[in-house]
Amino acid sequence: MTLSHEELYQKSWQERQEYAENMQPIIGRLYRSKGIEVVVYGRPLVNATTIDIIKAHKSVERFEGQKLRLRESFPVLEAISKMKLAPGRVDIGKLAYGYIYKNAANGVELQQYLDRELADILDQEDQVKPVDVVLYGFGRIGRLLARLMLERSGPSTKLRLRAIVVRGGKKGDLEKRASLLRRDSIHGPFNGSITIDEENQGIKANGTFIKVIYANSPELVDYTQYGINNALVVDNTGIWKDDKELSIHFKSKGTAKVLLTAPAKGEVPNIVYGVNQHMILPEHKIVSAASCTTNAITPVLKALEDEFGIRNGHVETVHSYTNDQNLIDNFHSAERRGRAAPLNMVLTSTGAASAVAKALPQLKGKLTGNAIRVPTPNVSMAILSLNLNRETSREEMNDFLQRTSLFSELQDQIDFTASTEIVSSDLVGSRYAGVVDSQATIVDGDRCVLYVWYDNEFGYSTQVIRVMNDMAGIKYPTLPVAR
């Protein structure tokens, strides 16, 4: 019996759903029991829905020009689940595509191919010890960091969220903190279960107990009395900016290191993960994760500098409004920022262009920058207008950036879209530092204009998590290695 077009499509869809459903428990067990994070061309599959898994596979065609079917990647996932592996990030999409379509195996059987490609973590023991984490401040970034850590909670978790420190302590405060973590107007509901523990003054989320500590200053806190030792304290307040000011956290017993989620002043290293994380040394007790805009543009600028060379340029940021601005016109110490954020485009300054030089010294003095705050609550765009050291074409530029987003050491930082319809709300929840909008790329000889989207909250928070892992000594490879 010959099936109609509609019946064939339905059968194909059902097959994909079944494979995705069979993948889910394997992906979950690999992460929670072995610390293996499964991805498809950089798209994370841990805690993904069946539709998310199908869409991740569908995205392969955009990059490779050919489909990768779930029935082709499933045997790879199944084989990996039976291997003795140390923690790492494994891209089953690239493994499967390379094996089936690129002859990357050179004629060997699948298991031999996987043994070779995953040799860095094959038959290895996990030597990394868990690290206690304290979030000092629980605003936009603090709550997203909590979400990112809690979504991956389990026996193999190394970054362990133990406490948050906030001001307040009035009646009902604990429930309000939990509610803000549970629901978010931009990022949607929390993926899991959240309850409060009034007796022990804490929040229970996805099997994790988070102590809520009320204090107006770090020196008033003793983390050791809560069983927290050698903690990585993540300062989300932005109150203290240089090494002298941030050293106040070491007056809290139990603090080992401090990470600032804002640009730092003085001698504090400003880190853009993927670009200059090598600057994080064991002796560094205080580190900054720079700003959301610096994280968005620096990876792209590094790629361009390495490939084409940059003579000079200008960075214009079209940035969503933030809590620093007023909802309605009112006094503000900064120029223009006192005007109503939801009603106005507000021209302001940005230090991102000059801050790039802290991560990429070769660009010192070569970039200028300005910013326009616009009436959207999240997702921003950086416009890079650059003069290069050599001529190129739009096709070469986009091809280079696409390959960089897939197969370079910056593949976790740079994403790439060829959509002609994408708008800012489509990028809410993006886990990349920046997303190159290839349809908007302009090239004229040695001049180019690039448009880079970024979720200035979520994308930045994923970069912060990477810095946290590095500071904690948690360094796992991404496999297969980019070649």
Coordinates of C-alpha atoms in Angstrom, one line a residue:
M1 CA 0.0 0.0 0.0
T2 CA 1.4 3.4 -1.1
L3 CA 1.3 6.1 1.6
S4 CA 0.2 9.6 0.7
H5 CA 2.6 12.5 1.2
E6 CA 0.7 13.5 4.4
E7 CA 0.9 10.0 5.8
L8 CA 4.7 9.8 5.0
Y9 CA 5.3 13.1 6.8
Q10 CA 3.2 12.0 9.8
K11 CA 5.1 8.7 10.0
S12 CA 8.5 10.5 9.8
W13 CA 7.4 12.9 12.5
Q14 CA 6.3 10.1 14.8
E15 CA 9.7 8.3 14.2
R16 CA 11.6 11.5 15.2
Q17 CA 9.5 11.9 18.3
E18 CA 10.1 8.3 19.4
Y19 CA 13.9 8.6 18.9
A20 CA 13.8 11.9 20.9
E21 CA 11.8 10.3 23.7
N22 CA 14.3 7.4 23.8
M23 CA 17.2 9.9 23.9
Q24 CA 15.9 11.9 26.9
P25 CA 16.6 9.3 29.7
I26 CA 20.0 8.5 28.2
I27 CA 21.0 12.1 28.1
G28 CA 19.8 12.7 31.6
R29 CA 21.7 9.6 33.0
L30 CA 24.9 10.6 31.2
Y31 CA 24.8 14.0 32.8
R32 CA 23.7 13.1 36.3
S33 CA 25.8 10.0 36.7
K34 CA 28.9 10.8 34.6
G35 CA 28.9 14.6 34.1
I36 CA 28.6 14.2 30.3
E37 CA 26.8 17.1 28.7
V38 CA 25.3 16.0 25.4
V39 CA 24.9 18.6 22.6
V40 CA 24.1 18.7 18.9
Y41 CA 26.2 21.3 17.0
G42 CA 26.5 23.3 20.2
R43 CA 22.8 23.1 21.1
P44 CA 22.5 21.6 24.7
L45 CA 20.2 18.6 25.1
V46 CA 20.3 18.2 28.9
N47 CA 16.8 18.8 30.2
A48 CA 15.6 19.4 26.6
T49 CA 12.1 18.5 25.4
T50 CA 11.5 16.1 22.6
I51 CA 10.8 19.1 20.3
D52 CA 14.1 20.8 21.4
I53 CA 16.0 17.6 20.5
I54 CA 14.3 17.5 17.1
K55 CA 14.9 21.2 16.4
A56 CA 18.6 20.8 17.4
H57 CA 19.0 18.0 14.7
K58 CA 17.1 20.1 12.2
S59 CA 19.6 23.0 12.6
V60 CA 22.4 20.8 11.3
E61 CA 21.1 21.1 7.7
R62 CA 21.5 24.9 7.9
F63 CA 25.2 24.5 8.6
E64 CA 26.1 21.4 6.6
G65 CA 23.5 21.6 3.8
Q66 CA 22.4 18.0 4.6
K67 CA 20.1 16.6 7.2
L68 CA 21.2 14.7 10.3
R69 CA 18.5 12.3 11.3
L70 CA 17.8 11.2 14.9
R71 CA 18.1 7.6 13.8
E72 CA 21.6 8.4 12.7
S73 CA 22.7 10.1 16.0
F74 CA 20.9 7.7 18.3
P75 CA 23.4 4.8 17.8
V76 CA 26.2 7.2 18.7
L77 CA 24.4 8.3 21.9
E78 CA 23.7 4.7 22.8
A79 CA 27.3 3.7 22.3
I80 CA 28.6 6.6 24.4
S81 CA 26.2 5.7 27.3
K82 CA 28.1 2.3 27.6
M83 CA 31.6 3.8 27.6
K84 CA 33.6 4.6 30.7
L85 CA 34.0 8.3 30.4
A86 CA 35.1 11.2 32.6
P87 CA 33.0 14.4 32.5
G88 CA 33.0 16.5 29.4
R89 CA 30.9 18.1 26.7
V90 CA 30.2 15.7 23.8
D91 CA 28.7 16.8 20.5
I92 CA 26.8 13.7 19.2
G93 CA 25.7 15.7 16.2
K94 CA 29.3 16.4 15.0
L95 CA 30.3 12.8 15.9
A96 CA 27.4 11.3 13.9
Y97 CA 27.7 13.6 10.9
G98 CA 31.5 13.1 10.7
Y99 CA 31.1 9.4 10.9
I100 CA 28.3 9.1 8.3
Y101 CA 28.9 11.9 5.9
K102 CA 32.5 13.1 6.2
N103 CA 34.3 9.8 6.4
A104 CA 36.0 11.0 9.6
A105 CA 36.2 7.4 10.8
N106 CA 38.6 6.5 8.0
G107 CA 36.9 3.1 7.6
V108 CA 36.9 2.0 11.2
E109 CA 33.8 0.7 13.1
L110 CA 31.7 3.1 15.1
Q111 CA 33.1 2.1 18.5
Q112 CA 36.7 2.5 17.4
Y113 CA 35.8 5.9 15.9
L114 CA 34.3 7.0 19.3
D115 CA 37.2 5.6 21.3
R116 CA 39.5 7.7 19.2
E117 CA 37.4 10.9 19.2
L118 CA 36.7 10.7 22.9
A119 CA 40.2 9.6 23.9
D120 CA 40.7 12.6 26.2
I121 CA 38.0 11.4 28.6
L122 CA 38.0 7.7 27.9
D123 CA 38.8 5.5 30.9
Q124 CA 39.7 8.6 32.9
E125 CA 38.7 9.3 36.5
D126 CA 37.0 12.5 37.5
Q127 CA 39.5 14.2 39.8
V128 CA 37.6 17.5 40.2
K129 CA 36.2 18.3 43.7
P130 CA 32.9 20.2 44.2
V131 CA 33.1 23.9 45.1
D132 CA 30.6 25.8 47.3
V133 CA 29.1 28.9 45.6
V134 CA 27.5 31.9 47.3
L135 CA 25.5 34.4 45.3
Y136 CA 26.0 37.8 46.9
G137 CA 23.0 39.7 45.5
F138 CA 20.0 38.1 43.9
G139 CA 18.9 40.5 41.1
R140 CA 18.6 39.8 37.4
I141 CA 22.0 38.1 37.0
G142 CA 22.0 36.4 40.4
R143 CA 18.7 34.7 39.7
L144 CA 19.7 33.6 36.2
L145 CA 23.0 32.2 37.6
A146 CA 20.9 30.3 40.1
R147 CA 18.7 28.9 37.4
L148 CA 21.7 27.8 35.3
M149 CA 23.3 26.0 38.3
L150 CA 20.0 24.4 39.5
E151 CA 19.0 23.1 36.0
R152 CA 22.1 20.9 36.1
S153 CA 21.9 19.8 39.7
G154 CA 22.8 16.2 40.5
P155 CA 25.5 13.9 42.0
S156 CA 28.1 14.9 39.3
T157 CA 27.5 18.7 39.8
K158 CA 30.7 20.5 40.8
L159 CA 29.4 24.1 41.3
R160 CA 27.1 23.7 44.3
L161 CA 24.9 26.7 45.1
R162 CA 24.9 26.8 48.8
A163 CA 23.6 30.3 49.7
I164 CA 22.4 33.7 48.6
V165 CA 23.1 36.9 50.5
V166 CA 20.5 39.7 50.3
R167 CA 19.4 42.7 52.3
G168 CA 16.1 42.7 54.0
G169 CA 14.7 40.0 56.2
K170 CA 11.2 41.4 56.7
K171 CA 8.2 39.2 57.0
G172 CA 7.3 37.6 53.7
D173 CA 10.8 38.3 52.2
L174 CA 11.7 34.6 51.8
E175 CA 8.5 33.9 49.8
K176 CA 9.1 36.9 47.6
R177 CA 12.7 35.8 46.8
A178 CA 11.5 32.3 46.0
S179 CA 8.7 33.7 43.8
L180 CA 11.1 35.9 41.8
L181 CA 13.2 32.7 41.1
R182 CA 10.1 30.7 40.3
R183 CA 8.6 33.2 37.8
D184 CA 10.2 35.6 35.4
S185 CA 8.5 38.1 33.0
I186 CA 11.2 37.7 30.4
H187 CA 12.6 34.2 30.8
G188 CA 9.4 32.4 31.8
P189 CA 8.8 29.9 34.6
F190 CA 11.6 28.1 36.5
N191 CA 12.1 24.6 35.1
G192 CA 11.6 22.6 38.2
S193 CA 10.2 22.7 41.7
I194 CA 10.7 25.5 44.3
T195 CA 9.5 25.5 47.9
I196 CA 10.5 27.6 50.9
D197 CA 11.8 26.3 54.2
E198 CA 10.8 28.9 56.8
E199 CA 12.3 26.9 59.7
N200 CA 15.8 26.7 58.2
Q201 CA 15.5 30.0 56.4
G202 CA 16.1 28.7 52.9
I203 CA 14.8 27.8 49.4
K204 CA 14.5 24.2 48.2
A205 CA 14.9 24.0 44.4
N206 CA 15.3 20.8 42.4
G207 CA 16.7 18.9 45.3
T208 CA 19.1 21.7 46.4
F209 CA 18.8 23.6 49.7
I210 CA 19.9 27.2 49.3
K211 CA 20.4 29.1 52.6
V212 CA 19.1 32.7 52.4
I213 CA 21.4 34.9 54.5
Y214 CA 20.3 38.4 55.4
A215 CA 23.2 40.9 55.7
N216 CA 23.9 44.5 54.8
S217 CA 27.6 44.0 54.4
P218 CA 30.0 41.0 53.8
E219 CA 31.9 41.4 57.1
L220 CA 28.7 40.6 58.9
V221 CA 28.5 37.1 57.4
D222 CA 30.2 33.9 58.6
Y223 CA 29.6 31.2 55.9
T224 CA 31.3 28.5 57.9
Q225 CA 28.5 28.4 60.4
Y226 CA 26.3 27.1 57.6
G227 CA 28.8 24.5 56.6
I228 CA 30.1 26.5 53.7
N229 CA 33.9 26.5 53.2
N230 CA 36.4 27.8 50.6
A231 CA 33.5 29.3 48.8
L232 CA 33.4 31.1 45.4
V233 CA 31.5 34.3 46.2
V234 CA 29.8 35.8 43.1
D235 CA 29.2 39.5 43.7
N236 CA 26.1 40.6 41.6
T237 CA 25.6 43.9 43.4
G238 CA 28.1 46.1 41.4
I239 CA 28.7 48.1 44.6
W240 CA 32.4 47.3 44.8
K241 CA 34.5 47.6 41.7
D242 CA 38.3 47.3 42.4
D243 CA 40.5 44.9 44.2
K244 CA 40.6 46.9 47.4
E245 CA 36.8 47.4 47.6
L246 CA 36.1 43.7 46.6
S247 CA 38.5 42.5 49.3
I248 CA 35.7 43.2 51.8
H249 CA 34.3 39.8 50.9
F250 CA 37.3 38.1 52.5
K251 CA 36.1 39.4 55.9
S252 CA 33.4 36.8 55.6
K253 CA 34.7 33.5 57.0
G254 CA 34.6 30.7 54.4
T255 CA 35.4 32.9 51.4
A256 CA 38.1 31.7 49.1
K257 CA 37.6 33.6 45.8
V258 CA 35.4 36.5 44.5
L259 CA 33.9 36.9 41.1
L260 CA 32.4 40.3 40.1
T261 CA 29.6 40.2 37.5
A262 CA 30.4 43.7 36.2
P263 CA 33.4 45.5 34.7
A264 CA 36.2 45.9 37.3
K265 CA 38.6 48.7 37.9
G266 CA 42.2 48.7 38.9
E267 CA 44.3 45.5 38.7
V268 CA 41.4 43.0 38.7
P269 CA 41.5 40.8 35.6
N270 CA 38.5 41.4 33.3
I271 CA 37.7 38.0 31.7
V272 CA 35.8 37.3 28.5
Y273 CA 35.6 33.5 28.5
G274 CA 36.8 32.0 25.2
V275 CA 39.2 34.9 24.6
N276 CA 41.4 35.5 27.7
Q277 CA 40.5 32.9 30.3
H278 CA 44.2 31.9 30.3
M279 CA 44.6 35.1 32.5
I280 CA 42.8 33.4 35.4
L281 CA 45.7 32.1 37.5
P282 CA 45.4 30.0 40.7
E283 CA 46.7 32.9 42.7
H284 CA 44.0 35.2 41.5
K285 CA 41.5 35.7 44.4
I286 CA 39.4 38.4 42.6
V287 CA 38.3 38.2 39.0
S288 CA 35.7 40.2 36.9
A289 CA 33.5 38.7 34.2
A290 CA 33.4 42.1 32.4
S291 CA 30.1 43.4 30.9
C292 CA 27.5 41.8 28.8
T293 CA 28.4 44.0 25.8
T294 CA 32.2 43.3 26.2
N295 CA 31.4 39.6 26.2
A296 CA 29.2 39.9 23.1
I297 CA 31.6 41.7 20.9
T298 CA 35.1 40.6 22.0
P299 CA 34.9 37.0 20.7
V300 CA 33.8 38.3 17.3
L301 CA 36.5 40.9 17.3
K302 CA 39.1 38.3 18.2
A303 CA 38.0 36.1 15.3
L304 CA 38.2 39.0 12.9
E305 CA 41.5 40.3 14.2
D306 CA 43.1 36.8 13.8
E307 CA 41.7 36.3 10.3
F308 CA 41.6 39.8 8.7
G309 CA 43.3 42.2 11.1
I310 CA 41.5 45.3 12.4
R311 CA 42.9 48.8 11.8
N312 CA 40.2 50.7 13.7
G313 CA 36.5 50.9 14.1
H314 CA 33.4 52.0 16.0
V315 CA 31.0 50.0 18.2
E316 CA 27.4 51.2 18.5
T317 CA 25.3 49.3 21.1
V318 CA 21.5 49.2 20.9
H319 CA 20.9 48.1 24.4
S320 CA 17.7 47.2 26.3
Y321 CA 16.9 49.3 29.3
T322 CA 18.1 48.2 32.7
N323 CA 17.3 48.7 36.4
D324 CA 19.7 51.6 36.5
Q325 CA 17.2 53.7 34.5
N326 CA 14.0 55.2 35.7
L327 CA 10.5 53.9 34.7
I328 CA 9.2 57.4 34.6
D329 CA 11.1 60.8 34.5
N330 CA 12.9 61.4 37.7
F331 CA 16.3 62.5 39.0
H332 CA 19.3 60.5 37.9
S333 CA 23.0 61.3 38.5
A334 CA 23.9 60.3 34.9
E335 CA 23.0 62.4 31.9
R336 CA 19.7 61.4 30.1
R337 CA 19.2 58.2 32.1
G338 CA 16.7 60.0 34.3
R339 CA 14.2 60.0 31.4
A340 CA 11.5 57.2 31.3
A341 CA 13.2 54.1 30.0
P342 CA 10.1 52.4 28.6
L343 CA 9.2 55.5 26.6
N344 CA 12.4 56.8 25.1
M345 CA 15.5 55.9 23.2
V346 CA 18.3 57.2 25.4
L347 CA 21.7 58.1 24.0
T348 CA 24.4 57.2 26.6
S349 CA 28.0 56.1 26.9
T350 CA 29.5 52.6 27.1
G351 CA 32.9 51.5 28.2
A352 CA 32.6 48.3 26.2
A353 CA 34.8 49.5 23.3
S354 CA 37.7 50.5 25.5
A355 CA 37.1 47.4 27.7
V356 CA 37.8 45.1 24.8
A357 CA 41.5 46.1 25.1
K358 CA 41.7 44.4 28.5
A359 CA 40.9 41.1 26.9
L360 CA 42.5 41.9 23.5
P361 CA 45.4 44.3 24.1
Q362 CA 46.2 44.4 20.3
L363 CA 43.0 46.5 19.8
K364 CA 43.9 49.1 22.4
G365 CA 43.1 52.6 21.1
K366 CA 41.5 51.2 17.9
L367 CA 37.8 51.3 18.8
T368 CA 35.4 54.0 19.8
G369 CA 31.9 53.3 21.2
N370 CA 28.5 54.7 22.1
A371 CA 25.2 53.2 23.3
I372 CA 21.5 53.8 22.8
R373 CA 19.2 52.4 25.4
V374 CA 15.9 51.4 23.8
P375 CA 12.4 50.5 25.2
T376 CA 12.8 46.7 25.2
P377 CA 13.4 44.8 28.5
N378 CA 16.0 42.3 27.2
V379 CA 18.2 41.4 24.1
S380 CA 20.5 43.9 22.7
M381 CA 22.6 44.4 19.5
A382 CA 26.1 45.6 18.8
I383 CA 26.9 47.1 15.5
L384 CA 30.6 46.7 14.6
S385 CA 31.8 49.2 11.9
L386 CA 35.4 48.1 11.2
N387 CA 38.3 48.9 8.9
L388 CA 40.2 45.7 8.2
N389 CA 43.8 45.1 7.2
R390 CA 42.8 43.4 3.9
E391 CA 39.9 43.3 1.5
T392 CA 37.3 40.6 1.7
S393 CA 33.7 39.9 0.5
R394 CA 30.4 39.5 2.2
E395 CA 30.4 35.8 1.2
E396 CA 33.9 35.2 2.6
M397 CA 33.1 37.1 5.8
N398 CA 29.9 35.2 6.5
D399 CA 31.4 31.8 5.6
F400 CA 34.3 32.5 8.0
L401 CA 32.0 33.5 10.8
Q402 CA 29.8 30.5 10.3
R403 CA 32.8 28.1 10.4
T404 CA 34.0 30.0 13.5
S405 CA 30.7 29.4 15.3
L406 CA 30.8 25.7 14.6
F407 CA 34.4 24.5 14.6
S408 CA 36.6 26.9 16.4
E409 CA 37.6 27.5 20.0
L410 CA 35.0 30.2 20.1
Q411 CA 32.1 27.9 19.2
D412 CA 30.6 28.3 22.7
Q413 CA 30.7 32.1 22.4
I414 CA 29.7 32.9 18.9
D415 CA 26.4 31.8 17.3
F416 CA 25.4 32.5 13.7
T417 CA 22.0 33.0 12.1
A418 CA 21.0 33.2 8.4
S419 CA 17.4 33.9 9.1
T420 CA 15.8 36.9 7.3
E421 CA 13.0 37.1 9.8
I422 CA 14.8 37.0 13.2
V423 CA 14.0 39.8 15.7
S424 CA 15.2 40.5 19.3
S425 CA 12.5 38.5 21.1
D426 CA 13.7 35.4 19.2
L427 CA 17.0 35.6 21.0
V428 CA 15.6 35.6 24.6
G429 CA 17.4 32.7 26.3
S430 CA 20.3 32.5 23.9
R431 CA 23.2 30.8 25.6
Y432 CA 25.8 32.4 23.4
A433 CA 27.8 35.6 24.2
G434 CA 26.7 36.9 20.7
V435 CA 24.8 35.9 17.6
V436 CA 26.0 37.1 14.2
D437 CA 23.1 38.2 12.0
S438 CA 24.6 37.2 8.6
Q439 CA 21.8 38.7 6.6
A440 CA 22.7 42.2 7.8
T441 CA 26.5 41.8 7.1
I442 CA 27.9 44.6 4.9
V443 CA 31.3 44.4 3.2
D444 CA 32.9 46.9 0.9
G445 CA 36.5 46.1 0.2
D446 CA 38.4 46.4 3.5
R447 CA 35.4 47.9 5.4
C448 CA 32.7 45.8 7.1
V449 CA 29.7 46.3 9.2
L450 CA 28.5 43.4 11.4
Y451 CA 25.4 43.1 13.5
V452 CA 25.7 41.0 16.6
W453 CA 22.6 40.1 18.8
Y454 CA 23.0 39.2 22.4
D455 CA 20.8 38.3 25.3
N456 CA 22.3 40.8 27.7
E457 CA 21.0 38.8 30.7
F458 CA 21.0 35.1 29.8
G459 CA 23.9 35.0 27.3
Y460 CA 26.0 37.0 29.7
S461 CA 25.1 34.7 32.6
T462 CA 26.3 31.6 30.7
Q463 CA 29.6 33.3 30.2
V464 CA 29.8 34.0 33.9
I465 CA 29.1 30.3 34.7
R466 CA 32.1 29.5 32.4
V467 CA 34.3 31.9 34.4
M468 CA 33.0 30.4 37.6
N469 CA 34.0 26.9 36.5
D470 CA 37.5 28.0 35.5
M471 CA 38.0 29.8 38.9
A472 CA 36.8 26.6 40.6
G473 CA 39.3 24.5 38.7
I474 CA 36.5 22.8 36.8
K475 CA 37.8 22.4 33.2
Y476 CA 36.2 19.8 31.0
P477 CA 36.9 19.3 27.3
T478 CA 34.5 19.8 24.4
L479 CA 34.6 16.8 22.0
P480 CA 35.2 16.1 19.2
V481 CA 38.0 18.6 19.1
A482 CA 37.6 21.3 16.5
R483 CA 39.8 20.5 13.4

